[in-house]
Amino acid sequence: MADKARALTKRQIETLKQKLIEEKNSLVFSDQVNASNIELSKPEGSDEVEQSITDYTNSHLLRFRNREVFYAKKIEKALKKFEMDEFGMCSDCGDWIRFERLMARPTAEMCIQCKEESERDESNSFTGRQSKSLGKVLDLTGMMA
């Protein structure tokens, strides 16, 4: 049986809050990539190779930006939990998440035991898988032959 985690100390809470704020401030693409940075129209005189390079670059810029937007939302959600005195509580079992786990992943919403169980359940199921980066439920039943 695993040891139960203790409630976070005030010092640990301040450390984690500061870590989240620093991570939020360090996001690279959140302000830099917007519609003006992405070239959607085909420039005059460009050939297929140039257009392919532009499309590839735009695709990656959007992908990185989308990941950061998703992560920024997770950071905001975690910061709001500080205001409600709910930060560090597992959303599944209600126990405290260990400080070490939160230092490694300050946006964690589940304790390691619940997260591992969730991932085992997810890996054993073809339906209802959730995209790690987009948070969308994927239906893989139609993909089976």
Tab-separated table of C-alpha atoms in Angstrom:
chain	number	residue	atom	x	y	z
A	1	MET	CA	0.000	0.000	0.000
A	2	ALA	CA	1.368	3.401	-0.968
A	3	ASP	CA	2.022	6.093	1.611
A	4	LYS	CA	-0.566	8.839	1.737
A	5	ALA	CA	0.741	12.239	0.732
A	6	ARG	CA	0.557	15.031	3.261
A	7	ALA	CA	-0.959	18.442	2.666
A	8	LEU	CA	1.434	20.923	1.126
A	9	THR	CA	3.224	23.393	3.368
A	10	LYS	CA	2.919	27.143	2.781
A	11	ARG	CA	6.490	27.191	1.489
A	12	GLN	CA	5.776	24.357	-0.962
A	13	ILE	CA	2.624	26.117	-2.152
A	14	GLU	CA	4.538	29.352	-2.774
A	15	THR	CA	7.284	27.429	-4.604
A	16	LEU	CA	4.755	25.716	-6.868
A	17	LYS	CA	2.806	28.910	-7.512
A	18	GLN	CA	6.014	30.693	-8.505
A	19	LYS	CA	6.961	27.765	-10.755
A	20	LEU	CA	3.604	27.984	-12.549
A	21	ILE	CA	3.937	31.741	-13.015
A	22	GLU	CA	7.451	31.292	-14.418
A	23	GLU	CA	6.250	28.583	-16.807
A	24	LYS	CA	3.389	30.805	-17.949
A	25	ASN	CA	5.810	33.679	-18.580
A	26	SER	CA	8.217	31.435	-20.465
A	27	LEU	CA	5.726	30.329	-23.115
A	28	VAL	CA	7.365	31.082	-26.448
A	29	PHE	CA	4.630	31.032	-29.043
A	30	SER	CA	1.646	32.432	-27.170
A	31	ASP	CA	2.192	36.036	-28.253
A	32	GLN	CA	4.506	35.573	-31.224
A	33	VAL	CA	2.409	33.374	-33.486
A	34	ASN	CA	-0.817	34.911	-34.637
A	35	ALA	CA	-2.652	35.277	-37.903
A	36	SER	CA	-0.237	37.942	-39.150
A	37	ASN	CA	2.724	35.544	-38.862
A	38	ILE	CA	1.071	32.849	-40.937
A	39	GLU	CA	1.086	33.242	-44.677
A	40	LEU	CA	-2.121	31.747	-46.028
A	41	SER	CA	-2.139	33.214	-49.510
A	42	LYS	CA	0.126	31.951	-52.239
A	43	PRO	CA	2.760	34.597	-53.035
A	44	GLU	CA	3.059	35.597	-56.670
A	45	GLY	CA	5.835	33.808	-58.468
A	46	SER	CA	6.193	31.077	-55.872
A	47	ASP	CA	6.556	27.549	-57.077
A	48	GLU	CA	5.260	24.329	-55.540
A	49	VAL	CA	8.420	23.793	-53.492
A	50	GLU	CA	8.225	27.261	-51.925
A	51	GLN	CA	4.529	26.784	-51.215
A	52	SER	CA	5.214	23.382	-49.644
A	53	ILE	CA	7.878	24.892	-47.391
A	54	THR	CA	5.498	27.689	-46.395
A	55	ASP	CA	2.710	25.189	-45.670
A	56	TYR	CA	5.080	23.010	-43.634
A	57	THR	CA	6.328	25.985	-41.614
A	58	ASN	CA	2.802	27.278	-40.999
A	59	SER	CA	1.664	23.825	-39.931
A	60	HIS	CA	4.426	23.572	-37.352
A	61	LEU	CA	3.908	27.111	-36.072
A	62	LEU	CA	0.213	26.398	-35.542
A	63	ARG	CA	0.937	23.051	-33.903
A	64	PHE	CA	3.400	24.576	-31.435
A	65	ARG	CA	1.065	27.466	-30.731
A	66	ASN	CA	-1.881	25.128	-30.143
A	67	ARG	CA	0.171	23.095	-27.691
A	68	GLU	CA	1.140	26.229	-25.819
A	69	VAL	CA	-2.432	27.504	-25.748
A	70	PHE	CA	-3.528	24.163	-24.290
A	71	TYR	CA	-0.707	24.270	-21.714
A	72	ALA	CA	-1.462	27.911	-20.852
A	73	LYS	CA	-5.061	26.891	-20.098
A	74	LYS	CA	-3.807	24.123	-17.815
A	75	ILE	CA	-1.568	26.627	-16.022
A	76	GLU	CA	-4.484	29.055	-15.572
A	77	LYS	CA	-6.649	26.250	-14.222
A	78	ALA	CA	-3.911	25.322	-11.727
A	79	LEU	CA	-3.465	28.952	-10.654
A	80	LYS	CA	-7.224	29.265	-10.028
A	81	LYS	CA	-7.025	26.238	-7.747
A	82	PHE	CA	-4.701	28.239	-5.484
A	83	GLU	CA	-7.467	30.812	-5.005
A	84	MET	CA	-9.945	28.084	-4.025
A	85	ASP	CA	-7.447	26.272	-1.759
A	86	GLU	CA	-7.777	23.181	-3.960
A	87	PHE	CA	-4.310	23.145	-5.486
A	88	GLY	CA	-2.532	19.833	-4.986
A	89	MET	CA	-5.643	17.730	-4.462
A	90	CYS	CA	-6.208	14.739	-6.737
A	91	SER	CA	-9.297	15.280	-8.879
A	92	ASP	CA	-9.998	11.545	-8.814
A	93	CYS	CA	-9.535	10.329	-5.218
A	94	GLY	CA	-9.312	13.633	-3.312
A	95	ASP	CA	-5.976	12.803	-1.675
A	96	TRP	CA	-3.038	15.187	-1.760
A	97	ILE	CA	-0.653	14.971	-4.701
A	98	ARG	CA	2.948	14.587	-3.584
A	99	PHE	CA	5.101	17.708	-3.724
A	100	GLU	CA	7.722	15.885	-5.836
A	101	ARG	CA	5.133	15.095	-8.522
A	102	LEU	CA	3.888	18.673	-8.553
A	103	MET	CA	7.446	19.976	-8.876
A	104	ALA	CA	7.919	17.746	-11.920
A	105	ARG	CA	4.478	18.539	-13.344
A	106	PRO	CA	2.854	21.497	-11.587
A	107	THR	CA	-0.311	21.203	-13.683
A	108	ALA	CA	-0.919	17.609	-12.520
A	109	GLU	CA	-4.530	17.045	-11.547
A	110	MET	CA	-4.188	13.481	-10.297
A	111	CYS	CA	-1.926	11.730	-7.835
A	112	ILE	CA	0.495	9.274	-9.409
A	113	GLN	CA	-1.574	6.231	-8.403
A	114	CYS	CA	-4.764	7.558	-10.010
A	115	LYS	CA	-2.887	8.757	-13.103
A	116	GLU	CA	-1.246	5.357	-13.596
A	117	GLU	CA	-4.611	3.634	-13.184
A	118	SER	CA	-6.194	6.061	-15.654
A	119	GLU	CA	-3.457	5.406	-18.209
A	120	ARG	CA	-3.797	1.620	-17.773
A	121	ASP	CA	-7.548	1.871	-18.324
A	122	GLU	CA	-6.993	4.091	-21.350
A	123	SER	CA	-4.409	1.778	-22.904
A	124	ASN	CA	-6.726	-1.229	-22.470
A	125	SER	CA	-9.592	0.501	-24.267
A	126	PHE	CA	-9.908	1.220	-27.980
A	127	THR	CA	-12.808	3.595	-27.491
A	128	GLY	CA	-12.740	6.839	-25.621
A	129	ARG	CA	-9.018	7.481	-25.873
A	130	GLN	CA	-8.171	11.063	-25.154
A	131	SER	CA	-5.619	12.995	-27.162
A	132	LYS	CA	-2.795	14.049	-24.831
A	133	SER	CA	-2.217	17.353	-26.582
A	134	LEU	CA	-5.703	18.420	-27.610
A	135	GLY	CA	-7.893	16.904	-24.908
A	136	LYS	CA	-10.319	15.489	-27.479
A	137	VAL	CA	-11.823	12.025	-27.240
A	138	LEU	CA	-10.827	9.815	-30.135
A	139	ASP	CA	-13.027	7.018	-31.448
A	140	LEU	CA	-10.758	4.304	-32.791
A	141	THR	CA	-13.502	1.727	-33.402
A	142	GLY	CA	-14.066	2.935	-36.959
A	143	MET	CA	-10.370	2.503	-37.697
A	144	MET	CA	-10.356	-1.223	-36.949
A	145	ALA	CA	-10.517	-3.605	-39.911
